[in-house]
Amino acid sequence: MKAITVEPKKAGSARLEDVPEPDAHYGSVLVEAIAVGVCGTDVEIAEGKYGWAPPGKTRLVLGHESLGRVIDPGPASGLKKGDLVVGIVRRPDPVPCPNCAVGEWDMCRNGQYTERGIKQIDGYMSERWRIEPEYAIKVDPTLGILGVLLEPTTVVAKAWEHILAVGQRAFWEPKRVLVTGAGPIGLLGALIGRQLGMEVHVLARTKTGPKPELVRALGATYHSCSVADVGFEPDVVMECTGVGQVISEAISVVGASGVVCLTGVGHGGSVPKVATADVASTAVLKNIVAFGSVNANKRHWYKAAEALARADHAWLARLITRRERPENFMQALGRGSDEIKVVIQFAEV
Ligand SMILES: [Zn+2]
């Protein structure tokens, strides 16, 4: 079968090649790939900046935002042939640490977790893949190809759960959220904010293209100014850019006793004129919590599947701005500024 593979830490090594059928040790459920979403992590792996091959191998099958159709449910999976499923990405570490031991692998303490398509387990960019029944999440059949949006939705389902958990440290009734960034994570974070009944504001640089209209279609407000000039005090900031300047301004603008959730992963950069101690002083004097959030556990996968199923499917469809065939994977790994989610489509739904 065909698979998109890469030699991790070696730039330019990605290729579409013939590989053996998926090994039975990957799980008793056999799935035909329908589509796999491309995100920044895939681009970084293809650029040789990140990723680990399975033990004893040099190449890794790429892809962690899956959608497939069950070909063979195997014994006792609770699935049927034809069900649409998405594969959970992370597996608990083998020790396991206390959090992995209770199923909270998203909060792994020792970093020895593994991840399909990223860290030591083959991913989902192959014509067929196998999965353990307990790591296969069934998606609403009416979603069709939109089920490929489940993995990024799990990231914001967890982020929102933690924002609301942090808020319980004191009396807190959050009403206004500012989402910084209007990529897939920002827009799906805004979607869940609206589902929670919040007044949602989304801030991004672009003034044109599909993003402003997608935000307005949610019943949210779009801003293309700087965070400092947004003109109101949000109760929550969901930060999805990873840009230093945006992060420090987010901590400055959030209202007293507010929560800033960091989901973006940036690199280096400099924030001239903003001293860490000044940002920290603001946090102290306004009782602000800023925290990081990554990955998701099975509870968040369940919540995300519910959130997608009740979202406006026509709105979700506009998030997928391009579909590429597997042989055009290199084009899929390159993104234009107005693009939101690019998917590699292996089969029709
Ligand atoms: Zn762990």
Coordinates of C-alpha atoms and ligand atoms in Angstrom, one line a residue:
M1 CA 0.0 0.0 0.0
K2 CA 1.0 3.6 -0.4
A3 CA 2.1 5.7 2.5
I4 CA 3.7 9.2 3.0
T5 CA 6.8 8.6 5.0
V6 CA 9.7 10.7 6.3
E7 CA 13.1 10.1 7.8
P8 CA 12.8 12.2 11.0
K9 CA 15.4 15.0 11.5
K10 CA 16.3 14.8 7.8
A11 CA 15.0 17.7 5.8
G12 CA 13.6 16.9 2.3
S13 CA 13.2 13.1 3.1
A14 CA 9.4 12.9 2.8
R15 CA 8.1 10.7 0.0
L16 CA 5.1 8.7 -1.1
E17 CA 6.2 5.0 -1.2
D18 CA 5.1 1.4 -1.1
V19 CA 5.1 0.0 2.5
P20 CA 3.9 -3.3 3.9
E21 CA 0.2 -3.6 5.0
P22 CA -0.2 -2.3 8.6
D23 CA 1.2 -4.7 11.2
A24 CA -1.3 -6.5 13.5
H25 CA 0.5 -5.2 16.6
Y26 CA -0.9 -1.8 15.8
G27 CA -4.4 -3.0 16.7
S28 CA -7.3 -5.3 15.9
V29 CA -9.3 -2.7 13.9
L30 CA -8.4 -2.3 10.2
V31 CA -9.3 1.0 8.7
E32 CA -9.3 2.4 5.2
A33 CA -7.9 6.0 5.2
I34 CA -10.3 8.7 3.9
A35 CA -8.4 11.9 4.8
V36 CA -5.6 13.2 6.9
G37 CA -5.2 16.8 7.9
V38 CA -1.9 18.6 7.7
C39 CA -0.8 20.9 10.5
G40 CA 2.3 22.8 11.5
T41 CA 3.8 19.8 13.3
D42 CA 3.7 17.8 10.0
V43 CA 5.5 20.6 8.2
E44 CA 8.2 20.8 10.9
I45 CA 8.7 17.0 10.7
A46 CA 9.0 17.2 6.9
E47 CA 11.5 20.0 7.3
G48 CA 13.7 17.8 9.5
K49 CA 13.0 19.8 12.7
Y50 CA 11.0 17.2 14.8
G51 CA 9.8 13.6 14.9
W52 CA 11.1 10.2 15.9
A53 CA 10.9 6.9 13.8
P54 CA 9.6 3.7 15.5
P55 CA 12.2 1.8 17.4
G56 CA 14.5 -0.2 15.0
K57 CA 13.3 1.8 11.9
T58 CA 14.6 4.8 10.1
R59 CA 11.3 6.1 8.5
L60 CA 8.1 7.2 10.1
V61 CA 4.6 7.2 8.5
L62 CA 3.5 10.8 8.8
G63 CA 0.0 12.1 9.8
H64 CA -1.9 12.4 13.1
E65 CA -5.2 14.2 12.1
S66 CA -7.0 11.1 10.8
L67 CA -10.3 10.0 9.4
G68 CA -11.0 6.5 8.1
R69 CA -13.7 3.9 7.4
V70 CA -13.6 0.6 9.3
I71 CA -12.9 -2.3 6.9
D72 CA -12.6 -5.0 9.6
P73 CA -13.8 -4.2 13.1
G74 CA -12.0 -7.3 14.5
P75 CA -13.3 -9.1 17.6
A76 CA -15.2 -7.1 20.3
S77 CA -14.4 -3.5 19.2
G78 CA -18.0 -2.3 19.3
L79 CA -17.5 -1.0 15.8
K80 CA -19.1 -2.0 12.6
K81 CA -17.8 -2.3 9.1
G82 CA -18.3 1.1 7.4
D83 CA -18.2 3.2 10.6
L84 CA -16.2 6.5 10.4
V85 CA -13.5 6.6 12.9
V86 CA -10.6 8.9 14.0
G87 CA -7.5 7.6 15.7
I88 CA -6.3 9.0 19.0
V89 CA -2.8 10.4 18.6
R90 CA -1.0 9.9 22.0
R91 CA -0.3 6.6 23.8
P92 CA 0.6 6.5 27.6
D93 CA 4.2 6.1 28.6
P94 CA 5.2 2.5 29.5
V95 CA 6.3 3.3 33.1
P96 CA 3.5 4.7 33.5
C97 CA 3.6 8.0 35.2
P98 CA 0.7 8.8 37.6
N99 CA -1.2 10.8 34.9
C100 CA -0.8 8.2 32.2
A101 CA -1.8 5.5 34.8
V102 CA -5.2 7.2 35.1
G103 CA -5.7 7.8 31.4
E104 CA -4.5 11.5 31.4
W105 CA -1.8 10.9 28.9
D106 CA -2.2 14.5 27.8
M107 CA -0.7 15.5 31.2
C108 CA 2.2 12.9 31.0
R109 CA 4.8 13.7 33.6
N110 CA 7.9 11.9 32.3
G111 CA 7.7 12.7 28.5
Q112 CA 8.0 9.0 27.6
Y113 CA 4.6 9.0 25.9
T114 CA 4.5 8.1 22.2
E115 CA 2.4 9.7 19.4
R116 CA 1.2 8.3 16.1
G117 CA 2.8 10.1 13.1
I118 CA 5.1 12.2 15.4
K119 CA 6.9 10.1 18.1
Q120 CA 7.9 6.5 17.6
I121 CA 4.6 5.2 16.2
D122 CA 3.6 5.2 12.5
G123 CA 0.9 7.8 11.7
Y124 CA -2.2 7.7 9.6
M125 CA -1.0 8.9 6.1
S126 CA -1.2 5.4 4.6
E127 CA -4.0 3.8 2.5
R128 CA -4.9 1.5 5.4
W129 CA -4.1 1.6 9.1
R130 CA -4.7 -0.4 12.2
I131 CA -5.7 0.8 15.6
E132 CA -6.6 -0.6 19.1
P133 CA -10.4 -0.5 19.6
E134 CA -10.0 1.7 22.7
Y135 CA -8.1 4.4 20.7
A136 CA -10.6 4.5 17.8
I137 CA -13.2 7.3 18.2
K138 CA -16.4 6.9 16.2
V139 CA -17.6 10.1 14.5
D140 CA -21.1 11.2 13.6
P141 CA -21.7 9.8 10.1
T142 CA -23.4 13.0 8.9
L143 CA -20.0 14.8 9.4
G144 CA -18.4 12.9 6.5
I145 CA -15.0 14.3 5.6
L146 CA -15.5 17.0 8.4
G147 CA -14.6 14.2 10.8
V148 CA -11.0 15.0 9.9
L149 CA -11.4 18.2 12.0
L150 CA -11.8 16.1 15.2
E151 CA -8.1 16.0 16.3
P152 CA -7.6 19.8 16.3
T153 CA -11.0 20.1 18.0
T154 CA -9.8 17.9 20.8
V155 CA -7.0 20.4 21.5
V156 CA -9.4 23.2 22.1
A157 CA -11.9 20.9 24.0
K158 CA -9.1 20.3 26.5
A159 CA -8.1 23.9 26.6
W160 CA -11.6 25.0 27.4
E161 CA -12.0 22.4 30.0
H162 CA -8.8 23.6 31.8
I163 CA -9.8 27.3 31.4
L164 CA -13.1 26.6 33.2
A165 CA -11.3 24.4 35.8
V166 CA -8.7 27.1 36.6
G167 CA -11.6 29.6 37.0
Q168 CA -13.0 27.6 39.8
R169 CA -10.3 28.8 42.2
A170 CA -12.5 31.8 43.0
F171 CA -16.0 33.2 42.1
W172 CA -15.9 33.6 38.4
E173 CA -18.5 34.1 35.7
P174 CA -16.6 34.5 32.4
K175 CA -18.5 36.2 29.6
R176 CA -16.0 37.6 27.1
V177 CA -13.3 35.6 25.4
L178 CA -10.6 36.9 23.1
V179 CA -9.1 34.3 20.8
T180 CA -5.7 35.4 19.3
G181 CA -5.1 33.7 15.9
A182 CA -7.6 32.5 13.3
G183 CA -6.1 29.3 12.1
P184 CA -7.9 25.9 12.7
I185 CA -7.2 26.0 16.5
G186 CA -8.3 29.6 16.9
L187 CA -11.5 29.1 14.9
L188 CA -12.4 25.8 16.6
G189 CA -11.6 27.4 20.0
A190 CA -14.0 30.3 19.0
L191 CA -16.7 27.7 18.0
I192 CA -16.6 26.0 21.4
G193 CA -16.6 29.4 23.1
R194 CA -19.8 30.2 21.3
Q195 CA -21.3 26.8 22.1
L196 CA -20.5 27.6 25.8
G197 CA -22.6 30.8 25.4
M198 CA -19.6 33.2 25.6
E199 CA -19.3 36.6 23.8
V200 CA -16.4 35.7 21.4
H201 CA -13.8 38.0 19.8
V202 CA -11.2 36.7 17.4
L203 CA -8.1 38.7 16.6
A204 CA -5.8 38.0 13.6
R205 CA -3.6 39.9 11.3
T206 CA -5.4 39.4 8.0
K207 CA -8.2 41.8 7.0
T208 CA -9.3 39.8 3.9
G209 CA -9.9 36.2 2.9
P210 CA -12.3 33.8 4.6
K211 CA -11.3 34.3 8.2
P212 CA -13.2 37.5 9.1
E213 CA -16.4 36.1 7.5
L214 CA -16.0 32.8 9.3
V215 CA -15.7 34.6 12.6
R216 CA -18.8 36.7 11.9
A217 CA -20.7 33.6 10.8
L218 CA -20.2 32.2 14.3
G219 CA -21.8 35.3 15.8
A220 CA -18.4 36.5 17.0
T221 CA -16.5 39.7 16.4
Y222 CA -13.4 39.9 14.3
H223 CA -10.5 42.3 15.1
S224 CA -7.3 42.9 13.0
C225 CA -5.7 45.4 15.4
S226 CA -3.0 44.7 18.0
V227 CA -4.1 42.9 21.2
A228 CA -3.3 46.1 23.2
D229 CA -5.8 48.0 21.1
V230 CA -8.7 45.6 21.2
G231 CA -10.7 48.0 23.3
F232 CA -12.2 45.8 26.0
E233 CA -11.1 43.6 28.9
P234 CA -11.6 39.9 28.1
D235 CA -12.3 37.4 31.0
V236 CA -10.5 34.7 29.0
V237 CA -7.7 34.9 26.4
M238 CA -7.2 31.8 24.3
E239 CA -3.8 32.4 22.7
C240 CA -3.2 30.5 19.5
T241 CA -0.3 32.3 17.8
G242 CA 2.8 31.5 20.0
V243 CA 4.0 35.1 19.2
G244 CA 5.8 36.7 22.2
Q245 CA 4.4 40.1 21.7
V246 CA 0.8 38.7 21.5
I247 CA 1.4 36.7 24.7
S248 CA 2.7 39.6 26.7
E249 CA -0.1 41.9 25.5
A250 CA -2.7 39.2 26.3
I251 CA -1.5 39.1 29.9
S252 CA -1.8 42.9 30.0
V253 CA -5.3 43.2 28.5
V254 CA -7.0 40.3 30.3
G255 CA -9.3 41.6 33.0
A256 CA -8.6 41.2 36.7
S257 CA -8.8 37.5 37.9
G258 CA -8.7 36.5 34.2
V259 CA -7.3 33.4 32.6
V260 CA -4.9 33.3 29.7
C261 CA -4.6 29.9 28.0
L262 CA -1.5 29.4 25.8
T263 CA -1.9 26.9 23.0
G264 CA 0.5 28.2 20.4
V265 CA 4.1 27.0 20.2
G266 CA 6.5 29.7 19.1
H267 CA 10.2 29.8 18.8
G268 CA 12.5 32.5 20.2
G269 CA 11.6 35.9 19.0
S270 CA 12.1 39.0 21.1
V271 CA 9.7 41.5 22.7
P272 CA 11.5 44.8 22.9
K273 CA 10.5 47.1 25.7
V274 CA 8.5 44.4 27.6
A275 CA 10.3 43.0 30.6
T276 CA 9.2 39.7 32.0
A277 CA 9.0 41.2 35.5
D278 CA 6.6 43.8 34.3
V279 CA 4.3 41.2 32.7
A280 CA 4.6 39.2 36.0
S281 CA 3.7 42.3 38.0
T282 CA 0.5 42.7 36.0
A283 CA -0.3 39.0 36.6
V284 CA 0.3 39.4 40.3
L285 CA -1.7 42.6 40.8
K286 CA -4.7 41.3 38.8
N287 CA -4.7 37.7 40.0
I288 CA -4.2 36.4 36.5
V289 CA -3.5 32.8 35.6
A290 CA -1.5 32.1 32.4
F291 CA -1.1 28.4 31.7
G292 CA -0.1 26.1 28.8
S293 CA -2.3 23.4 27.3
V294 CA -1.3 20.7 24.8
N295 CA -2.8 17.4 23.4
A296 CA -6.0 15.8 24.8
N297 CA -7.1 12.6 26.6
K298 CA -10.1 10.4 25.8
R299 CA -12.6 12.5 27.7
H300 CA -11.6 15.5 25.4
W301 CA -11.9 13.3 22.3
Y302 CA -15.5 12.4 23.4
K303 CA -16.3 16.1 24.1
A304 CA -14.8 17.2 20.8
A305 CA -16.8 14.6 18.8
E306 CA -20.0 16.0 20.5
A307 CA -19.0 19.6 19.7
L308 CA -18.3 18.8 16.0
A309 CA -21.6 16.9 15.7
R310 CA -23.7 19.8 16.9
A311 CA -21.7 22.5 15.0
D312 CA -23.1 23.9 11.7
H313 CA -21.6 21.5 9.2
A314 CA -21.6 24.1 6.4
W315 CA -19.4 26.3 8.6
L316 CA -17.1 23.4 9.4
A317 CA -16.8 22.7 5.7
R318 CA -15.4 26.2 5.0
L319 CA -12.5 25.4 7.3
I320 CA -11.2 22.8 4.8
T321 CA -9.8 25.2 2.3
R322 CA -7.9 22.6 0.1
R323 CA -7.8 18.9 -0.6
E324 CA -4.8 17.2 -2.2
R325 CA -4.3 13.7 -3.5
P326 CA -1.5 11.7 -1.7
E327 CA 0.8 12.1 -4.7
N328 CA 0.6 15.9 -4.2
F329 CA 1.6 15.7 -0.6
M330 CA 4.4 18.3 -1.1
Q331 CA 1.9 20.9 -2.2
A332 CA -0.3 19.9 0.9
L333 CA 2.7 20.7 3.2
G334 CA 2.9 24.2 1.8
R335 CA 0.3 26.7 3.0
G336 CA -0.9 30.1 1.8
S337 CA -1.8 32.8 4.2
D338 CA -5.5 32.6 3.6
E339 CA -5.6 28.8 4.0
I340 CA -7.1 27.3 7.1
K341 CA -7.0 23.5 6.9
V342 CA -5.4 21.5 4.1
V343 CA -6.2 17.8 4.0
I344 CA -4.7 14.9 2.0
Q345 CA -7.6 12.8 0.7
F346 CA -7.0 9.1 0.3
A347 CA -10.5 7.9 -0.6
E348 CA -14.0 9.3 -1.1
V349 CA -16.2 9.3 2.0
Ligands
ZN1 ZN 3.2 9.6 31.4

